[in-house]
């Protein structure tokens, strides 16, 4: 009897361990970091992001008709019409595994009048929804023809984790900036084929080792910080959060080689 009692528990434990390992690998990309350390993945220094005289990025596609964080088709078009070259969008995954614009699943469900609670929508549900009864939700696949039609446009994606899927759904890596929050995710995004990958940790050793060229920082930084200024002098670009409107940005920040997430110019 012992053998028949013990073995099922071992099997269940192994299944749960496998699921846990898969889930952590999917989310945290620790296996990419391991592969890089073992020399199985080579990451070339990233190219500099050419921003020219641009200073602003439309945050969550920008404010439209008094609404912020809609990540909607109308907001994207309004940002393009307003002269934005850089548009940031939050991306979440649908229940059936596709990326769509949303600050969070909860926000999207509330703004579209859904009773799904914490469950994400499916693609078909997104197609039937309106944000605040006014605006059209956007799938990442919808952004591909927009980028093709506007070759100077750059799409910044925040909150996504499946970089291979992003590449499949919007195969314009030279017009995309991928935000990452950990070293392993940075390596995974670069390994997926994205050159413009932003990193949101001031880990100086990692930044120098991998030649990171885009950093996401808050507006509580010191604009005269020697490390950040040298980073900019070496061709790096800062993506600075925390300013809602362009007129809120202090003059010493504007001297940096930086783009500012704003709701309005």
PDB file of C-alpha atoms in Angstrom:
ATOM      1  CA  UNK A   1       0.000   0.000   0.000  1.00  0.00           C
ATOM      2  CA  UNK A   2       2.845   2.369   0.835  1.00  0.00           C
ATOM      3  CA  UNK A   3       4.120   2.410  -2.695  1.00  0.00           C
ATOM      4  CA  UNK A   4       0.682   3.336  -4.063  1.00  0.00           C
ATOM      5  CA  UNK A   5       0.207   6.081  -1.466  1.00  0.00           C
ATOM      6  CA  UNK A   6       3.654   7.698  -1.788  1.00  0.00           C
ATOM      7  CA  UNK A   7       3.988   7.694  -5.561  1.00  0.00           C
ATOM      8  CA  UNK A   8       0.875   9.769  -6.332  1.00  0.00           C
ATOM      9  CA  UNK A   9       2.054  12.419  -3.878  1.00  0.00           C
ATOM     10  CA  UNK A  10       5.470  12.478  -5.526  1.00  0.00           C
ATOM     11  CA  UNK A  11       3.864  12.738  -8.949  1.00  0.00           C
ATOM     12  CA  UNK A  12       1.618  15.607  -7.817  1.00  0.00           C
ATOM     13  CA  UNK A  13       4.605  17.369  -6.241  1.00  0.00           C
ATOM     14  CA  UNK A  14       6.614  17.034  -9.453  1.00  0.00           C
ATOM     15  CA  UNK A  15       3.708  18.379 -11.512  1.00  0.00           C
ATOM     16  CA  UNK A  16       3.298  21.359  -9.162  1.00  0.00           C
ATOM     17  CA  UNK A  17       7.058  21.993  -9.196  1.00  0.00           C
ATOM     18  CA  UNK A  18       7.079  21.906 -13.010  1.00  0.00           C
ATOM     19  CA  UNK A  19       4.166  24.358 -13.177  1.00  0.00           C
ATOM     20  CA  UNK A  20       5.888  26.668 -10.674  1.00  0.00           C
ATOM     21  CA  UNK A  21       9.160  26.585 -12.590  1.00  0.00           C
ATOM     22  CA  UNK A  22       7.365  27.279 -15.876  1.00  0.00           C
ATOM     23  CA  UNK A  23       5.386  30.152 -14.373  1.00  0.00           C
ATOM     24  CA  UNK A  24       8.441  31.818 -12.833  1.00  0.00           C
ATOM     25  CA  UNK A  25      10.459  31.309 -16.006  1.00  0.00           C
ATOM     26  CA  UNK A  26       7.652  32.825 -18.102  1.00  0.00           C
ATOM     27  CA  UNK A  27       7.279  35.855 -15.878  1.00  0.00           C
ATOM     28  CA  UNK A  28      10.742  36.505 -14.495  1.00  0.00           C
ATOM     29  CA  UNK A  29      12.817  35.124 -17.409  1.00  0.00           C
ATOM     30  CA  UNK A  30      15.438  33.742 -14.996  1.00  0.00           C
ATOM     31  CA  UNK A  31      16.406  31.109 -17.561  1.00  0.00           C
ATOM     32  CA  UNK A  32      17.500  33.858 -19.972  1.00  0.00           C
ATOM     33  CA  UNK A  33      19.780  35.296 -17.310  1.00  0.00           C
ATOM     34  CA  UNK A  34      21.196  31.839 -16.652  1.00  0.00           C
ATOM     35  CA  UNK A  35      21.736  31.203 -20.366  1.00  0.00           C
ATOM     36  CA  UNK A  36      23.529  34.553 -20.685  1.00  0.00           C
ATOM     37  CA  UNK A  37      25.805  33.794 -17.725  1.00  0.00           C
ATOM     38  CA  UNK A  38      26.633  30.391 -19.212  1.00  0.00           C
ATOM     39  CA  UNK A  39      27.560  31.990 -22.525  1.00  0.00           C
ATOM     40  CA  UNK A  40      24.626  30.452 -24.402  1.00  0.00           C
ATOM     41  CA  UNK A  41      23.196  33.888 -25.321  1.00  0.00           C
ATOM     42  CA  UNK A  42      25.269  36.742 -26.688  1.00  0.00           C
ATOM     43  CA  UNK A  43      23.956  40.274 -26.259  1.00  0.00           C
ATOM     44  CA  UNK A  44      25.625  42.948 -28.392  1.00  0.00           C
ATOM     45  CA  UNK A  45      25.770  46.537 -27.072  1.00  0.00           C
ATOM     46  CA  UNK A  46      22.504  48.282 -27.863  1.00  0.00           C
ATOM     47  CA  UNK A  47      22.329  51.105 -30.420  1.00  0.00           C
ATOM     48  CA  UNK A  48      21.596  54.648 -29.306  1.00  0.00           C
ATOM     49  CA  UNK A  49      17.991  55.755 -29.647  1.00  0.00           C
ATOM     50  CA  UNK A  50      17.869  58.720 -32.010  1.00  0.00           C
ATOM     51  CA  UNK A  51      15.458  61.241 -30.536  1.00  0.00           C
ATOM     52  CA  UNK A  52      16.586  64.394 -32.349  1.00  0.00           C
ATOM     53  CA  UNK A  53      14.880  67.431 -30.848  1.00  0.00           C
ATOM     54  CA  UNK A  54      11.988  65.393 -29.472  1.00  0.00           C
ATOM     55  CA  UNK A  55      11.313  65.721 -25.758  1.00  0.00           C
ATOM     56  CA  UNK A  56       7.887  64.194 -25.173  1.00  0.00           C
ATOM     57  CA  UNK A  57       6.253  60.790 -25.288  1.00  0.00           C
ATOM     58  CA  UNK A  58       2.466  60.401 -25.226  1.00  0.00           C
ATOM     59  CA  UNK A  59       1.831  58.583 -21.947  1.00  0.00           C
ATOM     60  CA  UNK A  60      -0.709  55.733 -22.357  1.00  0.00           C
ATOM     61  CA  UNK A  61      -1.231  57.182 -25.861  1.00  0.00           C
ATOM     62  CA  UNK A  62      -1.906  60.631 -24.365  1.00  0.00           C
ATOM     63  CA  UNK A  63      -4.901  62.446 -22.963  1.00  0.00           C
ATOM     64  CA  UNK A  64      -7.996  62.650 -25.143  1.00  0.00           C
ATOM     65  CA  UNK A  65     -11.193  64.584 -24.442  1.00  0.00           C
ATOM     66  CA  UNK A  66     -10.215  64.894 -20.786  1.00  0.00           C
ATOM     67  CA  UNK A  67      -9.594  61.160 -20.345  1.00  0.00           C
ATOM     68  CA  UNK A  68      -6.171  59.775 -19.450  1.00  0.00           C
ATOM     69  CA  UNK A  69      -4.719  56.251 -19.718  1.00  0.00           C
ATOM     70  CA  UNK A  70      -7.180  55.063 -22.351  1.00  0.00           C
ATOM     71  CA  UNK A  71      -4.522  53.389 -24.549  1.00  0.00           C
ATOM     72  CA  UNK A  72      -7.193  53.701 -27.236  1.00  0.00           C
ATOM     73  CA  UNK A  73      -7.155  53.907 -31.015  1.00  0.00           C
ATOM     74  CA  UNK A  74      -8.531  57.449 -30.889  1.00  0.00           C
ATOM     75  CA  UNK A  75      -5.806  58.510 -28.427  1.00  0.00           C
ATOM     76  CA  UNK A  76      -3.120  57.035 -30.688  1.00  0.00           C
ATOM     77  CA  UNK A  77      -4.473  58.911 -33.700  1.00  0.00           C
ATOM     78  CA  UNK A  78      -4.779  62.121 -31.683  1.00  0.00           C
ATOM     79  CA  UNK A  79      -1.150  61.774 -30.540  1.00  0.00           C
ATOM     80  CA  UNK A  80       0.000  61.310 -34.132  1.00  0.00           C
ATOM     81  CA  UNK A  81      -2.052  64.322 -35.254  1.00  0.00           C
ATOM     82  CA  UNK A  82      -0.542  66.356 -32.395  1.00  0.00           C
ATOM     83  CA  UNK A  83       2.959  65.639 -33.653  1.00  0.00           C
ATOM     84  CA  UNK A  84       4.125  63.031 -31.171  1.00  0.00           C
ATOM     85  CA  UNK A  85       6.809  60.774 -32.596  1.00  0.00           C
ATOM     86  CA  UNK A  86       6.946  58.590 -29.464  1.00  0.00           C
ATOM     87  CA  UNK A  87       3.833  56.914 -28.052  1.00  0.00           C
ATOM     88  CA  UNK A  88       3.835  54.800 -24.894  1.00  0.00           C
ATOM     89  CA  UNK A  89       1.203  52.134 -24.341  1.00  0.00           C
ATOM     90  CA  UNK A  90       0.566  49.714 -21.490  1.00  0.00           C
ATOM     91  CA  UNK A  91       0.022  46.210 -22.822  1.00  0.00           C
ATOM     92  CA  UNK A  92      -1.799  43.370 -21.114  1.00  0.00           C
ATOM     93  CA  UNK A  93      -2.684  39.903 -22.372  1.00  0.00           C
ATOM     94  CA  UNK A  94      -6.175  38.764 -23.261  1.00  0.00           C
ATOM     95  CA  UNK A  95      -7.646  35.571 -21.866  1.00  0.00           C
ATOM     96  CA  UNK A  96      -6.837  33.929 -25.193  1.00  0.00           C
ATOM     97  CA  UNK A  97      -3.231  35.130 -25.207  1.00  0.00           C
ATOM     98  CA  UNK A  98      -2.972  38.323 -27.282  1.00  0.00           C
ATOM     99  CA  UNK A  99      -1.691  41.756 -26.295  1.00  0.00           C
ATOM    100  CA  UNK A 100      -4.020  44.720 -25.975  1.00  0.00           C
ATOM    101  CA  UNK A 101      -3.742  48.255 -24.609  1.00  0.00           C
ATOM    102  CA  UNK A 102      -4.765  48.626 -20.961  1.00  0.00           C
ATOM    103  CA  UNK A 103      -3.299  50.274 -17.877  1.00  0.00           C
ATOM    104  CA  UNK A 104      -4.516  47.263 -15.898  1.00  0.00           C
ATOM    105  CA  UNK A 105      -7.066  44.489 -16.323  1.00  0.00           C
ATOM    106  CA  UNK A 106      -9.197  45.918 -13.508  1.00  0.00           C
ATOM    107  CA  UNK A 107      -9.166  49.399 -15.060  1.00  0.00           C
ATOM    108  CA  UNK A 108     -10.093  48.052 -18.481  1.00  0.00           C
ATOM    109  CA  UNK A 109     -12.987  45.987 -17.118  1.00  0.00           C
ATOM    110  CA  UNK A 110     -14.301  48.958 -15.150  1.00  0.00           C
ATOM    111  CA  UNK A 111     -13.911  51.430 -18.022  1.00  0.00           C
ATOM    112  CA  UNK A 112     -15.692  49.129 -20.464  1.00  0.00           C
ATOM    113  CA  UNK A 113     -18.530  48.314 -18.060  1.00  0.00           C
ATOM    114  CA  UNK A 114     -17.604  44.661 -17.784  1.00  0.00           C
ATOM    115  CA  UNK A 115     -18.514  42.345 -14.909  1.00  0.00           C
ATOM    116  CA  UNK A 116     -15.532  40.031 -15.524  1.00  0.00           C
ATOM    117  CA  UNK A 117     -13.986  41.111 -12.189  1.00  0.00           C
ATOM    118  CA  UNK A 118     -10.256  40.246 -12.405  1.00  0.00           C
ATOM    119  CA  UNK A 119     -10.455  38.124 -15.565  1.00  0.00           C
ATOM    120  CA  UNK A 120      -9.003  39.648 -18.744  1.00  0.00           C
ATOM    121  CA  UNK A 121     -11.218  39.904 -21.820  1.00  0.00           C
ATOM    122  CA  UNK A 122     -10.921  37.768 -24.913  1.00  0.00           C
ATOM    123  CA  UNK A 123     -10.108  39.302 -28.286  1.00  0.00           C
ATOM    124  CA  UNK A 124     -13.759  39.059 -29.375  1.00  0.00           C
ATOM    125  CA  UNK A 125     -14.872  40.827 -26.177  1.00  0.00           C
ATOM    126  CA  UNK A 126     -12.358  43.600 -26.810  1.00  0.00           C
ATOM    127  CA  UNK A 127     -13.706  44.066 -30.321  1.00  0.00           C
ATOM    128  CA  UNK A 128     -17.184  44.511 -28.878  1.00  0.00           C
ATOM    129  CA  UNK A 129     -16.116  46.964 -26.148  1.00  0.00           C
ATOM    130  CA  UNK A 130     -15.851  50.731 -25.843  1.00  0.00           C
ATOM    131  CA  UNK A 131     -13.743  52.525 -23.244  1.00  0.00           C
ATOM    132  CA  UNK A 132     -15.877  55.055 -21.343  1.00  0.00           C
ATOM    133  CA  UNK A 133     -18.493  54.274 -24.029  1.00  0.00           C
ATOM    134  CA  UNK A 134     -16.417  56.428 -26.402  1.00  0.00           C
ATOM    135  CA  UNK A 135     -13.072  54.970 -27.335  1.00  0.00           C
ATOM    136  CA  UNK A 136     -11.904  51.920 -29.270  1.00  0.00           C
ATOM    137  CA  UNK A 137      -9.598  49.427 -27.528  1.00  0.00           C
ATOM    138  CA  UNK A 138      -6.391  48.534 -29.360  1.00  0.00           C
ATOM    139  CA  UNK A 139      -4.788  45.160 -29.897  1.00  0.00           C
ATOM    140  CA  UNK A 140      -1.033  45.093 -30.489  1.00  0.00           C
ATOM    141  CA  UNK A 141      -1.768  43.663 -33.937  1.00  0.00           C
ATOM    142  CA  UNK A 142      -3.694  46.886 -34.672  1.00  0.00           C
ATOM    143  CA  UNK A 143      -0.499  48.878 -34.128  1.00  0.00           C
ATOM    144  CA  UNK A 144       1.428  47.058 -36.858  1.00  0.00           C
ATOM    145  CA  UNK A 145      -0.280  48.806 -39.824  1.00  0.00           C
ATOM    146  CA  UNK A 146      -0.069  52.129 -37.959  1.00  0.00           C
ATOM    147  CA  UNK A 147       3.693  51.769 -37.549  1.00  0.00           C
ATOM    148  CA  UNK A 148       3.995  50.716 -41.191  1.00  0.00           C
ATOM    149  CA  UNK A 149       2.067  53.815 -42.288  1.00  0.00           C
ATOM    150  CA  UNK A 150       4.196  56.092 -40.056  1.00  0.00           C
ATOM    151  CA  UNK A 151       7.818  54.918 -40.365  1.00  0.00           C
ATOM    152  CA  UNK A 152       9.101  57.671 -38.034  1.00  0.00           C
ATOM    153  CA  UNK A 153       6.700  56.657 -35.245  1.00  0.00           C
ATOM    154  CA  UNK A 154       8.100  54.807 -32.214  1.00  0.00           C
ATOM    155  CA  UNK A 155       5.895  52.661 -29.972  1.00  0.00           C
ATOM    156  CA  UNK A 156       7.014  52.215 -26.373  1.00  0.00           C
ATOM    157  CA  UNK A 157       5.513  49.131 -24.697  1.00  0.00           C
ATOM    158  CA  UNK A 158       5.234  48.900 -20.931  1.00  0.00           C
ATOM    159  CA  UNK A 159       4.130  45.997 -18.724  1.00  0.00           C
ATOM    160  CA  UNK A 160       4.428  43.236 -21.348  1.00  0.00           C
ATOM    161  CA  UNK A 161       6.465  40.106 -20.628  1.00  0.00           C
ATOM    162  CA  UNK A 162       6.138  37.764 -23.628  1.00  0.00           C
ATOM    163  CA  UNK A 163       8.621  39.429 -25.949  1.00  0.00           C
ATOM    164  CA  UNK A 164       8.531  36.691 -28.576  1.00  0.00           C
ATOM    165  CA  UNK A 165       4.757  37.112 -28.890  1.00  0.00           C
ATOM    166  CA  UNK A 166       5.159  40.894 -29.129  1.00  0.00           C
ATOM    167  CA  UNK A 167       7.528  40.433 -32.037  1.00  0.00           C
ATOM    168  CA  UNK A 168       5.062  38.117 -33.781  1.00  0.00           C
ATOM    169  CA  UNK A 169       2.094  40.423 -33.273  1.00  0.00           C
ATOM    170  CA  UNK A 170       3.919  43.608 -34.256  1.00  0.00           C
ATOM    171  CA  UNK A 171       7.037  42.774 -36.291  1.00  0.00           C
ATOM    172  CA  UNK A 172       8.492  46.284 -36.381  1.00  0.00           C
ATOM    173  CA  UNK A 173      11.330  46.051 -33.838  1.00  0.00           C
ATOM    174  CA  UNK A 174      13.112  49.129 -35.179  1.00  0.00           C
ATOM    175  CA  UNK A 175      10.030  51.189 -34.297  1.00  0.00           C
ATOM    176  CA  UNK A 176       9.505  49.727 -30.837  1.00  0.00           C
ATOM    177  CA  UNK A 177      10.918  50.372 -27.369  1.00  0.00           C
ATOM    178  CA  UNK A 178      10.368  47.587 -24.864  1.00  0.00           C
ATOM    179  CA  UNK A 179      10.398  48.499 -21.187  1.00  0.00           C
ATOM    180  CA  UNK A 180      11.842  45.938 -18.773  1.00  0.00           C
ATOM    181  CA  UNK A 181      12.110  45.928 -14.995  1.00  0.00           C
ATOM    182  CA  UNK A 182      14.777  43.282 -14.351  1.00  0.00           C
ATOM    183  CA  UNK A 183      18.101  42.238 -15.834  1.00  0.00           C
ATOM    184  CA  UNK A 184      16.697  38.861 -16.910  1.00  0.00           C
ATOM    185  CA  UNK A 185      13.780  40.500 -18.741  1.00  0.00           C
ATOM    186  CA  UNK A 186      16.175  42.902 -20.431  1.00  0.00           C
ATOM    187  CA  UNK A 187      18.210  39.947 -21.716  1.00  0.00           C
ATOM    188  CA  UNK A 188      15.029  38.149 -22.823  1.00  0.00           C
ATOM    189  CA  UNK A 189      13.785  41.177 -24.785  1.00  0.00           C
ATOM    190  CA  UNK A 190      17.143  41.614 -26.500  1.00  0.00           C
ATOM    191  CA  UNK A 191      17.261  37.884 -27.281  1.00  0.00           C
ATOM    192  CA  UNK A 192      13.789  38.166 -28.868  1.00  0.00           C
ATOM    193  CA  UNK A 193      15.226  40.606 -31.415  1.00  0.00           C
ATOM    194  CA  UNK A 194      14.448  44.023 -29.946  1.00  0.00           C
ATOM    195  CA  UNK A 195      17.298  46.541 -30.100  1.00  0.00           C
ATOM    196  CA  UNK A 196      15.649  49.379 -28.195  1.00  0.00           C
ATOM    197  CA  UNK A 197      15.099  47.879 -24.766  1.00  0.00           C
ATOM    198  CA  UNK A 198      14.686  50.150 -21.757  1.00  0.00           C
ATOM    199  CA  UNK A 199      15.835  49.116 -18.282  1.00  0.00           C
ATOM    200  CA  UNK A 200      14.323  50.559 -15.107  1.00  0.00           C
ATOM    201  CA  UNK A 201      17.028  49.717 -12.583  1.00  0.00           C
ATOM    202  CA  UNK A 202      20.109  51.837 -11.951  1.00  0.00           C
ATOM    203  CA  UNK A 203      22.343  48.772 -11.676  1.00  0.00           C
ATOM    204  CA  UNK A 204      25.504  50.429 -12.942  1.00  0.00           C
ATOM    205  CA  UNK A 205      27.471  47.208 -13.375  1.00  0.00           C
ATOM    206  CA  UNK A 206      24.737  45.602 -15.492  1.00  0.00           C
ATOM    207  CA  UNK A 207      24.209  48.799 -17.509  1.00  0.00           C
ATOM    208  CA  UNK A 208      27.902  48.956 -18.367  1.00  0.00           C
ATOM    209  CA  UNK A 209      28.296  45.202 -18.921  1.00  0.00           C
ATOM    210  CA  UNK A 210      25.476  44.927 -21.452  1.00  0.00           C
ATOM    211  CA  UNK A 211      25.783  48.385 -22.964  1.00  0.00           C
ATOM    212  CA  UNK A 212      22.267  49.457 -21.984  1.00  0.00           C
ATOM    213  CA  UNK A 213      21.298  52.644 -23.842  1.00  0.00           C
ATOM    214  CA  UNK A 214      17.800  53.429 -22.500  1.00  0.00           C
ATOM    215  CA  UNK A 215      16.905  53.885 -18.838  1.00  0.00           C
ATOM    216  CA  UNK A 216      13.476  54.471 -17.296  1.00  0.00           C
ATOM    217  CA  UNK A 217      13.754  56.782 -14.277  1.00  0.00           C
ATOM    218  CA  UNK A 218      11.409  58.781 -12.042  1.00  0.00           C
ATOM    219  CA  UNK A 219      11.329  62.552 -11.791  1.00  0.00           C
ATOM    220  CA  UNK A 220      12.912  62.359  -8.332  1.00  0.00           C
ATOM    221  CA  UNK A 221      16.357  61.897  -9.902  1.00  0.00           C
ATOM    222  CA  UNK A 222      18.998  64.572  -9.592  1.00  0.00           C
ATOM    223  CA  UNK A 223      19.322  66.011 -13.129  1.00  0.00           C
ATOM    224  CA  UNK A 224      22.971  66.783 -12.328  1.00  0.00           C
ATOM    225  CA  UNK A 225      23.768  63.226 -11.266  1.00  0.00           C
ATOM    226  CA  UNK A 226      27.261  62.448 -12.686  1.00  0.00           C
ATOM    227  CA  UNK A 227      26.399  58.873 -13.691  1.00  0.00           C
ATOM    228  CA  UNK A 228      23.214  59.853 -15.560  1.00  0.00           C
ATOM    229  CA  UNK A 229      24.913  62.773 -17.280  1.00  0.00           C
ATOM    230  CA  UNK A 230      27.787  60.570 -18.414  1.00  0.00           C
ATOM    231  CA  UNK A 231      25.250  57.974 -19.562  1.00  0.00           C
ATOM    232  CA  UNK A 232      23.608  60.637 -21.734  1.00  0.00           C
ATOM    233  CA  UNK A 233      26.958  61.881 -23.058  1.00  0.00           C
ATOM    234  CA  UNK A 234      27.733  58.313 -24.153  1.00  0.00           C
ATOM    235  CA  UNK A 235      24.557  58.224 -26.295  1.00  0.00           C
ATOM    236  CA  UNK A 236      22.143  56.941 -23.682  1.00  0.00           C
ATOM    237  CA  UNK A 237      18.554  58.149 -23.424  1.00  0.00           C
ATOM    238  CA  UNK A 238      16.505  58.635 -20.269  1.00  0.00           C
ATOM    239  CA  UNK A 239      12.754  57.997 -20.237  1.00  0.00           C
ATOM    240  CA  UNK A 240      11.497  60.133 -17.355  1.00  0.00           C
ATOM    241  CA  UNK A 241       8.176  59.530 -15.623  1.00  0.00           C
ATOM    242  CA  UNK A 242       6.212  61.697 -13.215  1.00  0.00           C
ATOM    243  CA  UNK A 243       5.382  64.841 -15.204  1.00  0.00           C
ATOM    244  CA  UNK A 244       1.768  65.036 -16.346  1.00  0.00           C
ATOM    245  CA  UNK A 245       2.216  68.107 -18.536  1.00  0.00           C
ATOM    246  CA  UNK A 246       5.134  69.462 -20.527  1.00  0.00           C
ATOM    247  CA  UNK A 247       5.023  72.803 -18.728  1.00  0.00           C
ATOM    248  CA  UNK A 248       5.689  71.014 -15.409  1.00  0.00           C
ATOM    249  CA  UNK A 249       9.186  69.951 -16.485  1.00  0.00           C
ATOM    250  CA  UNK A 250      12.015  72.033 -14.936  1.00  0.00           C
ATOM    251  CA  UNK A 251      14.605  73.586 -17.229  1.00  0.00           C
ATOM    252  CA  UNK A 252      17.503  71.537 -15.831  1.00  0.00           C
ATOM    253  CA  UNK A 253      15.643  68.313 -16.709  1.00  0.00           C
ATOM    254  CA  UNK A 254      15.108  69.506 -20.267  1.00  0.00           C
ATOM    255  CA  UNK A 255      18.876  69.754 -20.723  1.00  0.00           C
ATOM    256  CA  UNK A 256      19.163  65.982 -20.396  1.00  0.00           C
ATOM    257  CA  UNK A 257      19.093  63.630 -23.366  1.00  0.00           C
ATOM    258  CA  UNK A 258      15.657  62.467 -22.383  1.00  0.00           C
ATOM    259  CA  UNK A 259      12.058  61.827 -23.328  1.00  0.00           C
ATOM    260  CA  UNK A 260       9.316  62.714 -20.848  1.00  0.00           C
ATOM    261  CA  UNK A 261       6.094  60.719 -20.476  1.00  0.00           C
ATOM    262  CA  UNK A 262       3.355  63.357 -20.595  1.00  0.00           C
ATOM    263  CA  UNK A 263      -0.415  63.362 -20.937  1.00  0.00           C
ATOM    264  CA  UNK A 264      -0.304  66.715 -22.730  1.00  0.00           C
ATOM    265  CA  UNK A 265       2.433  68.726 -24.413  1.00  0.00           C
TER     266      UNK A 265
END
